[in-house]
Amino acid sequence: MSSNPQAGGSKPVPSMRTPLGKVRKFGPARSGTSDFWQQRISGVAMTLMILPAIIIIMMLLGRNQAGAAQILGSPLIALTMILFIIASAIHMKIGMQVVIEDYVQNEKLKLVTIMANNFFSIAVALAPIFAIIKLSSGV
């Protein structure tokens, strides 16, 4: 706080800023709103793509590899499934990261678990994306 020169420097000048204005962008993480919006956007994306994903999965039930490759050979179907997987992995990663940041107190353990969460999320996304690309390309 600054002091009031007219009062001899002993009296603090009242601030016109609101409590929110005083703390905005000064939090420890400085990325809370970004994660918040990424989670909301990925949730909306998953909501919009859940029905097509369920329909595609139901079409794949009971098919052998050739039948699955035929269905996933369509670029639109493969793209729909890949986008759903990416949105799901991003949503999962951010959700777990929020839980880790809120409940893990030890900073070193927090860093290690966030890194493990990132690697796990990437692996969970890449495995089915690789399978879809492999099936749709006919390899």
mmCIF file of C-alpha atoms in Angstrom, residues 28-29 31-32 35-36 39-40 93-107 109-111 113-114 117:
data_model
loop_
_atom_site.group_PDB
_atom_site.id
_atom_site.type_symbol
_atom_site.label_atom_id
_atom_site.label_comp_id
_atom_site.label_asym_id
_atom_site.label_seq_id
_atom_site.Cartn_x
_atom_site.Cartn_y
_atom_site.Cartn_z
ATOM 1 C CA PRO A 28 0.159 -19.524 -8.051
ATOM 2 C CA ALA A 29 -0.632 -21.401 -11.248
ATOM 3 C CA SER A 31 -3.361 -20.874 -15.802
ATOM 4 C CA GLY A 32 -6.617 -21.705 -14.056
ATOM 5 C CA ASP A 35 -7.619 -25.099 -18.036
ATOM 6 C CA PHE A 36 -11.215 -24.232 -17.152
ATOM 7 C CA GLN A 39 -12.084 -28.544 -20.119
ATOM 8 C CA ARG A 40 -15.410 -26.929 -21.033
ATOM 9 C CA LYS A 93 -5.827 -35.072 -18.758
ATOM 10 C CA ILE A 94 -7.148 -31.736 -17.537
ATOM 11 C CA GLY A 95 -9.577 -33.348 -15.096
ATOM 12 C CA MET A 96 -6.868 -35.474 -13.501
ATOM 13 C CA GLN A 97 -4.452 -32.544 -13.441
ATOM 14 C CA VAL A 98 -6.955 -30.455 -11.486
ATOM 15 C CA VAL A 99 -7.399 -33.284 -8.969
ATOM 16 C CA ILE A 100 -3.615 -33.685 -8.630
ATOM 17 C CA GLU A 101 -3.054 -29.941 -8.196
ATOM 18 C CA ASP A 102 -5.795 -29.734 -5.560
ATOM 19 C CA TYR A 103 -4.959 -32.782 -3.458
ATOM 20 C CA VAL A 104 -1.241 -33.565 -3.789
ATOM 21 C CA GLN A 105 0.611 -31.383 -1.292
ATOM 22 C CA ASN A 106 4.235 -32.389 -1.887
ATOM 23 C CA GLU A 107 5.556 -30.266 -4.781
ATOM 24 C CA LEU A 109 5.312 -35.596 -6.015
ATOM 25 C CA LYS A 110 2.883 -33.188 -7.673
ATOM 26 C CA LEU A 111 5.338 -32.549 -10.509
ATOM 27 C CA THR A 113 2.278 -37.165 -11.001
ATOM 28 C CA ILE A 114 1.419 -34.352 -13.435
ATOM 29 C CA ASN A 117 -0.618 -37.929 -16.151
#
